[in-house]
Amino acid sequence: MIKKFKSIFNRVLGKLFRRKSGVKLGFYGPPNAGKTTLANRICMDWLGEEMGSASSVPHETREIKIKEKVEIESDGKMLSFNIIDTPGIATQIDYEDFLKHKISKTKAKKRAKEATKGVIEAIKWLDNVDCVVVVLDSTKNPYSQVNITIIGNLAARDIPVLIVGNKVDLKSSNLKKIESAFPQYDVIGISAQKGKNIENFYKEVFRLVK
Amino acid sequence: MLSFQYLPHREYAGLDTEEKLKKVFKIVKKDKIVLMQGRLKPHEEALLIEQTMGQITKKFSGISFCTILPDQNGKGKKSDGKVPLVLKNAFYNVFMKNRDTLTIIGPANLVKEIRKNPNRIDLMMN
Protein backbone atom coordinates (compact mmCIF):
# COMPACT_ATOMS: atom_id res chain seq x y z
CA MET A 1 0.00 0.00 0.00
CA ILE A 2 2.80 2.42 1.03
CA LYS A 3 4.80 1.31 -2.01
CA LYS A 4 1.80 2.02 -4.26
CA PHE A 5 1.27 5.45 -2.68
CA LYS A 6 4.97 6.25 -3.06
CA SER A 7 4.83 5.24 -6.72
CA ILE A 8 1.79 7.49 -7.41
CA PHE A 9 3.40 10.38 -5.47
CA ASN A 10 6.65 10.04 -7.43
CA ARG A 11 4.69 9.86 -10.67
CA VAL A 12 2.75 13.07 -9.94
CA LEU A 13 5.93 14.88 -8.90
CA GLY A 14 7.72 13.45 -11.91
CA LYS A 15 5.04 14.76 -14.26
CA LEU A 16 5.50 18.26 -12.88
CA PHE A 17 9.24 18.33 -13.49
CA ARG A 18 9.88 16.02 -16.43
CA ARG A 19 8.55 18.39 -19.09
CA LYS A 20 11.66 20.52 -18.59
CA SER A 21 14.20 17.76 -18.05
CA GLY A 22 12.76 15.43 -20.70
CA VAL A 23 10.41 12.46 -20.53
CA LYS A 24 12.42 9.30 -19.93
CA LEU A 25 11.07 7.05 -22.67
CA GLY A 26 12.33 3.47 -22.43
CA PHE A 27 12.39 0.97 -25.29
CA TYR A 28 11.92 -2.57 -24.05
CA GLY A 29 11.33 -5.93 -25.65
CA PRO A 30 12.89 -9.23 -26.62
CA PRO A 31 16.09 -9.36 -28.71
CA ASN A 32 15.79 -8.60 -32.43
CA ALA A 33 12.37 -6.95 -32.18
CA GLY A 34 13.72 -3.68 -33.60
CA LYS A 35 14.18 -1.48 -30.52
CA THR A 36 17.41 0.07 -31.76
CA THR A 37 16.08 0.42 -35.30
CA LEU A 38 13.11 2.38 -33.92
CA ALA A 39 15.32 4.45 -31.59
CA ASN A 40 17.58 5.18 -34.58
CA ARG A 41 14.58 6.20 -36.68
CA ILE A 42 13.47 8.68 -33.98
CA CYS A 43 16.98 10.08 -33.51
CA MET A 44 17.45 10.43 -37.28
CA ASP A 45 14.07 12.18 -37.60
CA TRP A 46 14.73 14.71 -34.83
CA LEU A 47 18.49 14.88 -34.30
CA GLY A 48 19.82 13.84 -37.67
CA GLU A 49 22.06 11.16 -36.13
CA GLU A 50 21.70 7.50 -35.19
CA MET A 51 21.69 6.14 -31.67
CA GLY A 52 23.44 2.79 -32.02
CA SER A 53 24.11 -0.06 -34.39
CA ALA A 54 21.35 -2.53 -35.25
CA SER A 55 22.05 -6.02 -36.52
CA SER A 56 20.34 -9.30 -37.37
CA VAL A 57 22.58 -11.01 -34.79
CA PRO A 58 20.71 -11.16 -31.47
CA HIS A 59 21.94 -9.03 -28.55
CA GLU A 60 23.57 -6.35 -30.67
CA THR A 61 22.65 -3.84 -27.96
CA ARG A 62 24.30 -5.05 -24.79
CA GLU A 63 24.25 -1.93 -22.69
CA ILE A 64 21.77 0.86 -21.99
CA LYS A 65 22.07 3.71 -24.49
CA ILE A 66 20.63 7.13 -23.79
CA LYS A 67 20.04 10.05 -26.08
CA GLU A 68 19.06 13.16 -24.14
CA LYS A 69 16.92 16.12 -25.16
CA VAL A 70 15.34 14.68 -28.27
CA GLU A 71 12.74 17.30 -29.18
CA ILE A 72 9.78 15.66 -30.92
CA GLU A 73 6.94 17.53 -32.55
CA SER A 74 3.52 16.07 -33.21
CA ASP A 75 0.28 17.89 -34.10
CA GLY A 76 1.91 21.27 -33.41
CA LYS A 77 3.06 20.29 -29.91
CA MET A 78 6.66 19.87 -28.88
CA LEU A 79 8.03 17.62 -26.13
CA SER A 80 11.54 16.82 -24.97
CA PHE A 81 12.44 13.15 -24.52
CA ASN A 82 15.37 11.21 -23.14
CA ILE A 83 15.38 8.10 -25.33
CA ILE A 84 16.57 5.00 -23.46
CA ASP A 85 17.38 2.03 -25.66
CA THR A 86 17.75 -1.17 -23.64
CA PRO A 87 19.28 -4.58 -24.38
CA GLY A 88 16.77 -7.25 -25.40
CA ILE A 89 15.44 -9.23 -22.47
CA ALA A 90 15.94 -12.99 -22.69
CA THR A 91 15.80 -15.94 -20.29
CA GLN A 92 18.61 -17.85 -21.98
CA ILE A 93 21.87 -16.92 -23.67
CA ASP A 94 24.07 -19.56 -25.24
CA TYR A 95 27.28 -18.42 -26.91
CA GLU A 96 26.92 -21.29 -29.39
CA ASP A 97 23.87 -19.56 -30.87
CA PHE A 98 26.14 -16.69 -31.95
CA LEU A 99 28.45 -19.09 -33.77
CA LYS A 100 25.64 -19.67 -36.28
CA HIS A 101 26.07 -16.02 -37.27
CA LYS A 102 29.72 -16.64 -38.23
CA ILE A 103 31.14 -15.02 -35.10
CA SER A 104 34.38 -16.46 -33.73
CA LYS A 105 34.21 -18.56 -30.55
CA THR A 106 36.09 -15.96 -28.50
CA LYS A 107 33.88 -13.14 -29.70
CA ALA A 108 30.74 -15.24 -29.21
CA LYS A 109 31.69 -15.97 -25.59
CA LYS A 110 32.42 -12.30 -24.97
CA ARG A 111 29.13 -11.31 -26.59
CA ALA A 112 27.21 -13.82 -24.44
CA LYS A 113 28.83 -12.53 -21.25
CA GLU A 114 28.07 -8.91 -22.15
CA ALA A 115 24.51 -9.86 -23.14
CA THR A 116 23.79 -11.42 -19.73
CA LYS A 117 24.95 -8.21 -18.03
CA GLY A 118 22.84 -6.20 -20.46
CA VAL A 119 19.67 -8.11 -19.55
CA ILE A 120 20.29 -7.49 -15.83
CA GLU A 121 20.91 -3.79 -16.51
CA ALA A 122 17.73 -3.50 -18.61
CA ILE A 123 15.61 -5.00 -15.82
CA LYS A 124 17.16 -2.71 -13.22
CA TRP A 125 16.38 0.30 -15.43
CA LEU A 126 12.65 -0.43 -15.21
CA ASP A 127 12.65 1.75 -12.09
CA ASN A 128 14.13 4.74 -13.95
CA VAL A 129 11.73 5.26 -16.84
CA ASP A 130 8.61 7.47 -17.08
CA CYS A 131 6.94 5.70 -20.02
CA VAL A 132 7.78 2.63 -22.04
CA VAL A 133 7.43 1.56 -25.63
CA VAL A 134 7.43 -2.24 -25.74
CA VAL A 135 8.70 -3.25 -29.16
CA LEU A 136 7.55 -6.66 -30.39
CA ASP A 137 8.30 -8.40 -33.66
CA SER A 138 4.86 -8.73 -35.27
CA THR A 139 6.00 -11.79 -37.23
CA LYS A 140 6.62 -13.72 -34.00
CA ASN A 141 4.32 -15.30 -31.43
CA PRO A 142 3.56 -12.55 -28.87
CA TYR A 143 2.58 -14.98 -26.08
CA SER A 144 6.16 -15.34 -24.85
CA GLN A 145 6.84 -15.20 -21.15
CA VAL A 146 9.46 -12.47 -21.64
CA ASN A 147 6.79 -10.19 -23.14
CA ILE A 148 4.35 -11.04 -20.36
CA THR A 149 6.98 -10.46 -17.66
CA ILE A 150 8.05 -7.08 -19.09
CA ILE A 151 4.47 -5.83 -19.42
CA GLY A 152 3.50 -7.28 -16.03
CA ASN A 153 6.37 -5.46 -14.35
CA LEU A 154 5.49 -2.18 -16.03
CA ALA A 155 1.86 -2.56 -14.95
CA ALA A 156 2.95 -3.31 -11.37
CA ARG A 157 4.99 -0.09 -11.39
CA ASP A 158 2.13 1.95 -12.94
CA ILE A 159 4.32 2.91 -15.88
CA PRO A 160 2.35 3.88 -19.04
CA VAL A 161 2.95 1.41 -21.87
CA LEU A 162 2.56 1.56 -25.63
CA ILE A 163 3.00 -1.70 -27.50
CA VAL A 164 4.56 -1.45 -30.92
CA GLY A 165 4.17 -4.30 -33.37
CA ASN A 166 7.23 -3.81 -35.55
CA LYS A 167 8.03 -5.23 -39.00
CA VAL A 168 4.46 -4.84 -40.35
CA ASP A 169 5.98 -4.54 -43.83
CA LEU A 170 6.74 -8.27 -43.75
CA LYS A 171 4.23 -10.76 -45.13
CA SER A 172 4.16 -12.92 -42.00
CA SER A 173 3.31 -9.95 -39.79
CA ASN A 174 0.25 -10.52 -37.60
CA LEU A 175 -0.69 -7.43 -35.59
CA LYS A 176 -4.06 -8.88 -34.57
CA LYS A 177 -2.29 -11.60 -32.61
CA ILE A 178 -0.48 -8.96 -30.54
CA GLU A 179 -3.75 -7.10 -29.99
CA SER A 180 -5.47 -10.22 -28.74
CA ALA A 181 -2.51 -11.15 -26.53
CA PHE A 182 -2.56 -7.74 -24.79
CA PRO A 183 -6.13 -6.44 -25.17
CA GLN A 184 -5.81 -3.92 -22.33
CA TYR A 185 -3.03 -1.98 -24.11
CA ASP A 186 -2.80 0.30 -27.12
CA VAL A 187 -1.04 -1.47 -29.96
CA ILE A 188 0.34 0.26 -33.04
CA GLY A 189 1.83 -1.40 -36.08
CA ILE A 190 4.90 0.15 -37.67
CA SER A 191 7.93 -0.66 -39.74
CA ALA A 192 10.85 1.06 -38.05
CA GLN A 193 13.14 0.16 -40.91
CA LYS A 194 10.85 1.45 -43.68
CA GLY A 195 9.36 4.30 -41.63
CA LYS A 196 5.82 3.00 -42.12
CA ASN A 197 3.19 4.57 -39.80
CA ILE A 198 5.84 6.54 -37.85
CA GLU A 199 3.71 9.71 -37.75
CA ASN A 200 0.94 7.82 -35.97
CA PHE A 201 3.53 6.29 -33.66
CA TYR A 202 4.58 9.81 -32.56
CA LYS A 203 0.92 10.70 -31.94
CA GLU A 204 0.53 7.61 -29.76
CA VAL A 205 3.68 8.47 -27.81
CA PHE A 206 2.30 11.95 -27.09
CA ARG A 207 -0.97 10.37 -25.91
CA LEU A 208 1.04 8.09 -23.65
CA VAL A 209 2.89 10.94 -21.99
CA LYS A 210 -0.22 12.97 -21.14
CA MET B 1 14.50 -39.48 -19.62
CA LEU B 2 12.61 -36.29 -18.93
CA SER B 3 11.88 -35.46 -15.27
CA PHE B 4 9.19 -33.15 -13.98
CA GLN B 5 8.96 -32.03 -10.38
CA TYR B 6 5.71 -30.70 -9.03
CA LEU B 7 6.05 -27.75 -6.67
CA PRO B 8 2.79 -27.29 -4.76
CA HIS B 9 1.80 -23.87 -3.43
CA ARG B 10 2.16 -24.99 0.20
CA GLU B 11 5.85 -25.78 -0.37
CA TYR B 12 6.78 -22.20 -1.20
CA ALA B 13 3.93 -20.10 0.20
CA GLY B 14 5.82 -19.15 3.36
CA LEU B 15 9.12 -18.43 1.63
CA ASP B 16 10.47 -15.02 0.72
CA THR B 17 11.40 -14.25 -2.89
CA GLU B 18 15.08 -15.26 -2.53
CA GLU B 19 14.21 -18.59 -0.93
CA LYS B 20 11.51 -19.25 -3.49
CA LEU B 21 13.88 -18.69 -6.41
CA LYS B 22 16.60 -20.71 -4.71
CA LYS B 23 14.17 -23.63 -4.54
CA VAL B 24 13.33 -23.28 -8.24
CA PHE B 25 16.99 -23.11 -9.30
CA LYS B 26 17.85 -26.13 -7.16
CA ILE B 27 15.37 -28.23 -9.15
CA VAL B 28 16.16 -26.73 -12.56
CA LYS B 29 19.88 -27.25 -12.12
CA LYS B 30 19.23 -30.94 -11.58
CA ASP B 31 17.92 -30.94 -15.15
CA LYS B 32 14.32 -31.25 -14.05
CA ILE B 33 11.32 -29.28 -15.26
CA VAL B 34 9.43 -27.49 -12.49
CA LEU B 35 5.65 -27.62 -12.56
CA MET B 36 4.78 -24.93 -10.07
CA GLN B 37 1.27 -24.53 -8.71
CA GLY B 38 0.52 -20.81 -8.91
CA ARG B 39 2.76 -18.14 -10.28
CA LEU B 40 5.51 -15.76 -9.27
CA LYS B 41 4.73 -12.10 -8.72
CA PRO B 42 5.85 -9.77 -11.56
CA HIS B 43 8.91 -8.53 -9.63
CA GLU B 44 9.79 -12.15 -8.79
CA GLU B 45 9.59 -13.09 -12.47
CA ALA B 46 11.94 -10.19 -13.27
CA LEU B 47 14.28 -11.32 -10.49
CA LEU B 48 14.13 -14.88 -11.83
CA ILE B 49 15.41 -13.59 -15.18
CA GLU B 50 18.04 -11.40 -13.47
CA GLN B 51 19.32 -14.28 -11.34
CA THR B 52 19.28 -16.63 -14.32
CA MET B 53 21.52 -14.21 -16.23
CA GLY B 54 23.85 -14.00 -13.25
CA GLN B 55 24.26 -17.79 -13.18
CA ILE B 56 24.90 -18.48 -16.86
CA THR B 57 27.92 -20.69 -17.48
CA LYS B 58 29.07 -23.03 -20.24
CA LYS B 59 26.87 -25.76 -18.71
CA PHE B 60 23.88 -23.63 -17.74
CA SER B 61 22.59 -21.45 -20.57
CA GLY B 62 19.46 -20.26 -18.82
CA ILE B 63 15.83 -21.24 -18.51
CA SER B 64 12.59 -21.38 -20.41
CA PHE B 65 9.48 -20.51 -18.49
CA CYS B 66 5.82 -19.99 -19.04
CA THR B 67 2.76 -19.24 -16.96
CA ILE B 68 -0.56 -20.79 -17.83
CA LEU B 69 -3.46 -18.67 -16.64
CA PRO B 70 -6.92 -20.16 -16.20
CA ASP B 71 -8.68 -17.11 -17.65
CA GLN B 72 -6.32 -16.71 -20.64
CA ASN B 73 -9.13 -17.11 -23.15
CA GLY B 74 -11.46 -14.78 -21.33
CA LYS B 75 -9.14 -11.78 -21.27
CA GLY B 76 -10.50 -8.86 -23.17
CA LYS B 77 -13.77 -10.62 -23.91
CA LYS B 78 -17.18 -9.99 -22.48
CA SER B 79 -18.38 -12.42 -19.85
CA ASP B 80 -20.85 -14.94 -21.23
CA GLY B 81 -22.37 -15.61 -17.81
CA LYS B 82 -24.27 -13.54 -15.29
CA VAL B 83 -21.15 -12.59 -13.33
CA PRO B 84 -18.90 -10.05 -15.07
CA LEU B 85 -15.45 -11.33 -15.94
CA VAL B 86 -13.77 -8.59 -13.89
CA LEU B 87 -15.57 -9.81 -10.77
CA LYS B 88 -14.78 -13.42 -11.56
CA ASN B 89 -11.08 -12.57 -11.92
CA ALA B 90 -11.09 -10.50 -8.73
CA PHE B 91 -12.68 -13.42 -6.87
CA TYR B 92 -10.01 -15.79 -8.15
CA ASN B 93 -7.21 -13.43 -7.22
CA VAL B 94 -8.47 -12.91 -3.67
CA PHE B 95 -9.53 -16.44 -2.77
CA MET B 96 -7.49 -18.69 -5.04
CA LYS B 97 -4.30 -16.59 -4.85
CA ASN B 98 -3.46 -17.74 -8.39
CA ARG B 99 -3.32 -21.34 -7.23
CA ASP B 100 -5.20 -22.46 -10.35
CA THR B 101 -2.34 -21.07 -12.43
CA LEU B 102 0.53 -23.31 -13.49
CA THR B 103 4.10 -22.16 -14.07
CA ILE B 104 6.49 -24.31 -16.07
CA ILE B 105 10.21 -23.63 -15.62
CA GLY B 106 12.77 -25.76 -17.39
CA PRO B 107 16.52 -25.60 -18.00
CA ALA B 108 17.30 -24.19 -21.47
CA ASN B 109 19.59 -27.10 -22.29
CA LEU B 110 16.48 -29.33 -22.17
CA VAL B 111 13.64 -26.98 -23.04
CA LYS B 112 14.72 -24.65 -25.82
CA GLU B 113 11.41 -22.84 -25.94
CA ILE B 114 7.93 -23.01 -24.50
CA ARG B 115 5.50 -21.88 -27.17
CA LYS B 116 2.25 -20.67 -25.79
CA ASN B 117 -0.71 -20.08 -27.98
CA PRO B 118 -3.83 -19.37 -26.00
CA ASN B 119 -5.14 -22.90 -26.34
CA ARG B 120 -1.95 -24.92 -26.57
CA ILE B 121 1.43 -25.29 -24.90
CA ASP B 122 4.35 -26.69 -26.91
CA LEU B 123 7.62 -27.57 -25.23
CA MET B 124 10.36 -27.36 -27.85
CA MET B 125 13.02 -29.75 -26.62
CA ASN B 126 16.75 -29.41 -27.27
XYZ file of C-alpha atoms in Angstrom:
336
model
C 0.000 0.000 0.000
C 2.804 2.416 1.035
C 4.797 1.313 -2.009
C 1.798 2.021 -4.260
C 1.269 5.445 -2.680
C 4.970 6.248 -3.061
C 4.826 5.241 -6.720
C 1.790 7.489 -7.407
C 3.398 10.376 -5.471
C 6.647 10.043 -7.433
C 4.689 9.864 -10.672
C 2.746 13.072 -9.944
C 5.927 14.882 -8.900
C 7.720 13.450 -11.913
C 5.039 14.758 -14.263
C 5.496 18.258 -12.876
C 9.242 18.333 -13.493
C 9.879 16.018 -16.429
C 8.550 18.386 -19.091
C 11.659 20.517 -18.590
C 14.204 17.764 -18.049
C 12.758 15.427 -20.702
C 10.413 12.459 -20.528
C 12.416 9.301 -19.927
C 11.066 7.047 -22.673
C 12.334 3.472 -22.435
C 12.394 0.970 -25.290
C 11.924 -2.568 -24.046
C 11.327 -5.932 -25.650
C 12.885 -9.233 -26.624
C 16.087 -9.362 -28.713
C 15.790 -8.595 -32.433
C 12.370 -6.948 -32.184
C 13.716 -3.682 -33.599
C 14.181 -1.484 -30.524
C 17.411 0.074 -31.757
C 16.078 0.419 -35.304
C 13.110 2.378 -33.916
C 15.316 4.454 -31.591
C 17.576 5.179 -34.579
C 14.580 6.203 -36.678
C 13.470 8.678 -33.976
C 16.981 10.080 -33.514
C 17.454 10.434 -37.276
C 14.071 12.183 -37.595
C 14.728 14.708 -34.832
C 18.493 14.880 -34.295
C 19.822 13.836 -37.673
C 22.060 11.165 -36.126
C 21.697 7.502 -35.186
C 21.687 6.142 -31.669
C 23.437 2.785 -32.021
C 24.113 -0.060 -34.388
C 21.350 -2.529 -35.248
C 22.052 -6.021 -36.518
C 20.345 -9.301 -37.375
C 22.579 -11.010 -34.795
C 20.705 -11.157 -31.467
C 21.940 -9.034 -28.547
C 23.571 -6.355 -30.675
C 22.647 -3.838 -27.962
C 24.299 -5.053 -24.788
C 24.247 -1.930 -22.688
C 21.774 0.862 -21.993
C 22.066 3.706 -24.486
C 20.626 7.133 -23.789
C 20.037 10.054 -26.085
C 19.064 13.155 -24.141
C 16.922 16.116 -25.155
C 15.340 14.675 -28.268
C 12.739 17.305 -29.181
C 9.784 15.660 -30.916
C 6.942 17.528 -32.553
C 3.517 16.074 -33.206
C 0.283 17.890 -34.095
C 1.911 21.270 -33.414
C 3.064 20.290 -29.914
C 6.665 19.868 -28.880
C 8.026 17.619 -26.130
C 11.536 16.816 -24.975
C 12.439 13.147 -24.515
C 15.369 11.206 -23.142
C 15.384 8.098 -25.326
C 16.568 5.002 -23.460
C 17.383 2.025 -25.660
C 17.748 -1.172 -23.640
C 19.276 -4.578 -24.385
C 16.766 -7.246 -25.401
C 15.442 -9.235 -22.468
C 15.935 -12.994 -22.690
C 15.802 -15.938 -20.292
C 18.613 -17.852 -21.981
C 21.867 -16.923 -23.665
C 24.067 -19.560 -25.245
C 27.279 -18.419 -26.909
C 26.921 -21.292 -29.390
C 23.866 -19.562 -30.874
C 26.136 -16.694 -31.949
C 28.453 -19.093 -33.765
C 25.644 -19.666 -36.276
C 26.072 -16.022 -37.267
C 29.717 -16.637 -38.225
C 31.139 -15.021 -35.103
C 34.382 -16.465 -33.734
C 34.207 -18.561 -30.551
C 36.093 -15.959 -28.501
C 33.883 -13.136 -29.695
C 30.740 -15.242 -29.210
C 31.693 -15.971 -25.587
C 32.422 -12.295 -24.967
C 29.129 -11.306 -26.586
C 27.208 -13.815 -24.437
C 28.832 -12.529 -21.254
C 28.070 -8.914 -22.150
C 24.513 -9.859 -23.140
C 23.792 -11.417 -19.732
C 24.947 -8.210 -18.030
C 22.837 -6.199 -20.464
C 19.668 -8.107 -19.551
C 20.295 -7.485 -15.835
C 20.913 -3.793 -16.513
C 17.733 -3.502 -18.613
C 15.615 -4.995 -15.822
C 17.163 -2.706 -13.216
C 16.376 0.300 -15.427
C 12.647 -0.429 -15.209
C 12.653 1.748 -12.093
C 14.129 4.738 -13.949
C 11.730 5.257 -16.843
C 8.614 7.468 -17.085
C 6.945 5.701 -20.025
C 7.776 2.627 -22.043
C 7.433 1.558 -25.631
C 7.428 -2.244 -25.738
C 8.696 -3.250 -29.162
C 7.546 -6.660 -30.395
C 8.298 -8.399 -33.659
C 4.859 -8.728 -35.274
C 6.002 -11.792 -37.234
C 6.618 -13.718 -34.000
C 4.321 -15.299 -31.428
C 3.556 -12.553 -28.870
C 2.581 -14.983 -26.081
C 6.160 -15.341 -24.854
C 6.839 -15.197 -21.155
C 9.455 -12.468 -21.638
C 6.791 -10.186 -23.142
C 4.347 -11.040 -20.358
C 6.985 -10.463 -17.657
C 8.050 -7.084 -19.091
C 4.473 -5.831 -19.420
C 3.496 -7.281 -16.029
C 6.374 -5.460 -14.350
C 5.492 -2.175 -16.028
C 1.857 -2.564 -14.948
C 2.952 -3.314 -11.370
C 4.991 -0.091 -11.390
C 2.132 1.951 -12.943
C 4.323 2.915 -15.884
C 2.354 3.878 -19.041
C 2.947 1.414 -21.868
C 2.565 1.564 -25.630
C 2.998 -1.702 -27.501
C 4.564 -1.446 -30.923
C 4.171 -4.301 -33.371
C 7.228 -3.805 -35.551
C 8.030 -5.227 -39.005
C 4.458 -4.839 -40.353
C 5.975 -4.538 -43.826
C 6.742 -8.267 -43.747
C 4.229 -10.765 -45.134
C 4.163 -12.922 -42.001
C 3.310 -9.947 -39.787
C 0.251 -10.520 -37.595
C -0.692 -7.431 -35.589
C -4.057 -8.877 -34.569
C -2.294 -11.604 -32.611
C -0.480 -8.956 -30.536
C -3.754 -7.102 -29.992
C -5.473 -10.219 -28.740
C -2.506 -11.146 -26.525
C -2.561 -7.743 -24.791
C -6.131 -6.437 -25.168
C -5.814 -3.923 -22.335
C -3.030 -1.985 -24.109
C -2.805 0.296 -27.122
C -1.038 -1.471 -29.958
C 0.338 0.264 -33.041
C 1.825 -1.403 -36.078
C 4.896 0.147 -37.672
C 7.930 -0.661 -39.738
C 10.851 1.063 -38.046
C 13.135 0.161 -40.913
C 10.848 1.447 -43.685
C 9.363 4.299 -41.632
C 5.823 3.000 -42.119
C 3.186 4.567 -39.804
C 5.837 6.538 -37.852
C 3.714 9.710 -37.748
C 0.939 7.817 -35.967
C 3.530 6.294 -33.657
C 4.575 9.814 -32.561
C 0.922 10.704 -31.939
C 0.527 7.609 -29.756
C 3.685 8.473 -27.812
C 2.301 11.953 -27.087
C -0.971 10.372 -25.913
C 1.038 8.086 -23.654
C 2.888 10.943 -21.994
C -0.223 12.974 -21.138
C 14.498 -39.480 -19.618
C 12.608 -36.295 -18.925
C 11.884 -35.459 -15.271
C 9.188 -33.151 -13.981
C 8.963 -32.029 -10.379
C 5.706 -30.700 -9.027
C 6.047 -27.750 -6.665
C 2.791 -27.293 -4.760
C 1.803 -23.870 -3.431
C 2.161 -24.987 0.205
C 5.848 -25.783 -0.369
C 6.785 -22.201 -1.203
C 3.927 -20.099 0.198
C 5.820 -19.148 3.361
C 9.124 -18.435 1.626
C 10.475 -15.022 0.724
C 11.402 -14.255 -2.892
C 15.076 -15.256 -2.533
C 14.213 -18.594 -0.933
C 11.505 -19.252 -3.490
C 13.875 -18.687 -6.410
C 16.599 -20.712 -4.715
C 14.172 -23.631 -4.539
C 13.329 -23.276 -8.242
C 16.985 -23.105 -9.303
C 17.845 -26.129 -7.157
C 15.367 -28.230 -9.147
C 16.162 -26.729 -12.562
C 19.884 -27.249 -12.120
C 19.231 -30.939 -11.576
C 17.916 -30.943 -15.155
C 14.318 -31.248 -14.046
C 11.321 -29.281 -15.255
C 9.434 -27.486 -12.491
C 5.647 -27.617 -12.559
C 4.778 -24.928 -10.075
C 1.273 -24.528 -8.708
C 0.521 -20.808 -8.912
C 2.762 -18.136 -10.281
C 5.513 -15.763 -9.266
C 4.731 -12.097 -8.720
C 5.848 -9.771 -11.561
C 8.905 -8.526 -9.632
C 9.794 -12.148 -8.792
C 9.592 -13.094 -12.468
C 11.937 -10.191 -13.266
C 14.276 -11.317 -10.493
C 14.127 -14.882 -11.829
C 15.411 -13.585 -15.177
C 18.042 -11.402 -13.468
C 19.320 -14.275 -11.337
C 19.285 -16.633 -14.315
C 21.516 -14.211 -16.230
C 23.852 -14.001 -13.254
C 24.260 -17.785 -13.178
C 24.898 -18.483 -16.858
C 27.920 -20.689 -17.482
C 29.066 -23.026 -20.235
C 26.870 -25.761 -18.710
C 23.877 -23.632 -17.738
C 22.591 -21.454 -20.573
C 19.461 -20.264 -18.817
C 15.833 -21.243 -18.513
C 12.587 -21.379 -20.412
C 9.480 -20.511 -18.492
C 5.823 -19.987 -19.043
C 2.756 -19.236 -16.962
C -0.562 -20.795 -17.835
C -3.456 -18.670 -16.642
C -6.917 -20.156 -16.200
C -8.678 -17.105 -17.655
C -6.321 -16.715 -20.635
C -9.130 -17.113 -23.149
C -11.462 -14.783 -21.327
C -9.137 -11.779 -21.266
C -10.501 -8.857 -23.169
C -13.773 -10.617 -23.913
C -17.184 -9.991 -22.477
C -18.383 -12.420 -19.855
C -20.847 -14.938 -21.227
C -22.367 -15.614 -17.808
C -24.271 -13.538 -15.287
C -21.147 -12.591 -13.328
C -18.903 -10.046 -15.073
C -15.445 -11.328 -15.942
C -13.765 -8.593 -13.890
C -15.571 -9.808 -10.766
C -14.777 -13.423 -11.557
C -11.083 -12.572 -11.922
C -11.091 -10.499 -8.732
C -12.685 -13.421 -6.873
C -10.013 -15.793 -8.151
C -7.211 -13.429 -7.220
C -8.469 -12.908 -3.673
C -9.526 -16.442 -2.768
C -7.492 -18.690 -5.035
C -4.300 -16.587 -4.855
C -3.459 -17.737 -8.393
C -3.324 -21.340 -7.234
C -5.196 -22.456 -10.345
C -2.338 -21.074 -12.433
C 0.533 -23.306 -13.487
C 4.098 -22.161 -14.068
C 6.491 -24.309 -16.072
C 10.207 -23.632 -15.619
C 12.774 -25.761 -17.387
C 16.522 -25.605 -18.004
C 17.300 -24.186 -21.466
C 19.590 -27.104 -22.287
C 16.476 -29.326 -22.165
C 13.644 -26.977 -23.039
C 14.716 -24.652 -25.820
C 11.413 -22.842 -25.941
C 7.928 -23.010 -24.502
C 5.495 -21.880 -27.171
C 2.249 -20.674 -25.791
C -0.707 -20.084 -27.985
C -3.825 -19.372 -25.996
C -5.145 -22.904 -26.337
C -1.952 -24.919 -26.565
C 1.433 -25.289 -24.905
C 4.353 -26.691 -26.908
C 7.622 -27.570 -25.233
C 10.360 -27.365 -27.850
C 13.024 -29.755 -26.622
C 16.746 -29.411 -27.268
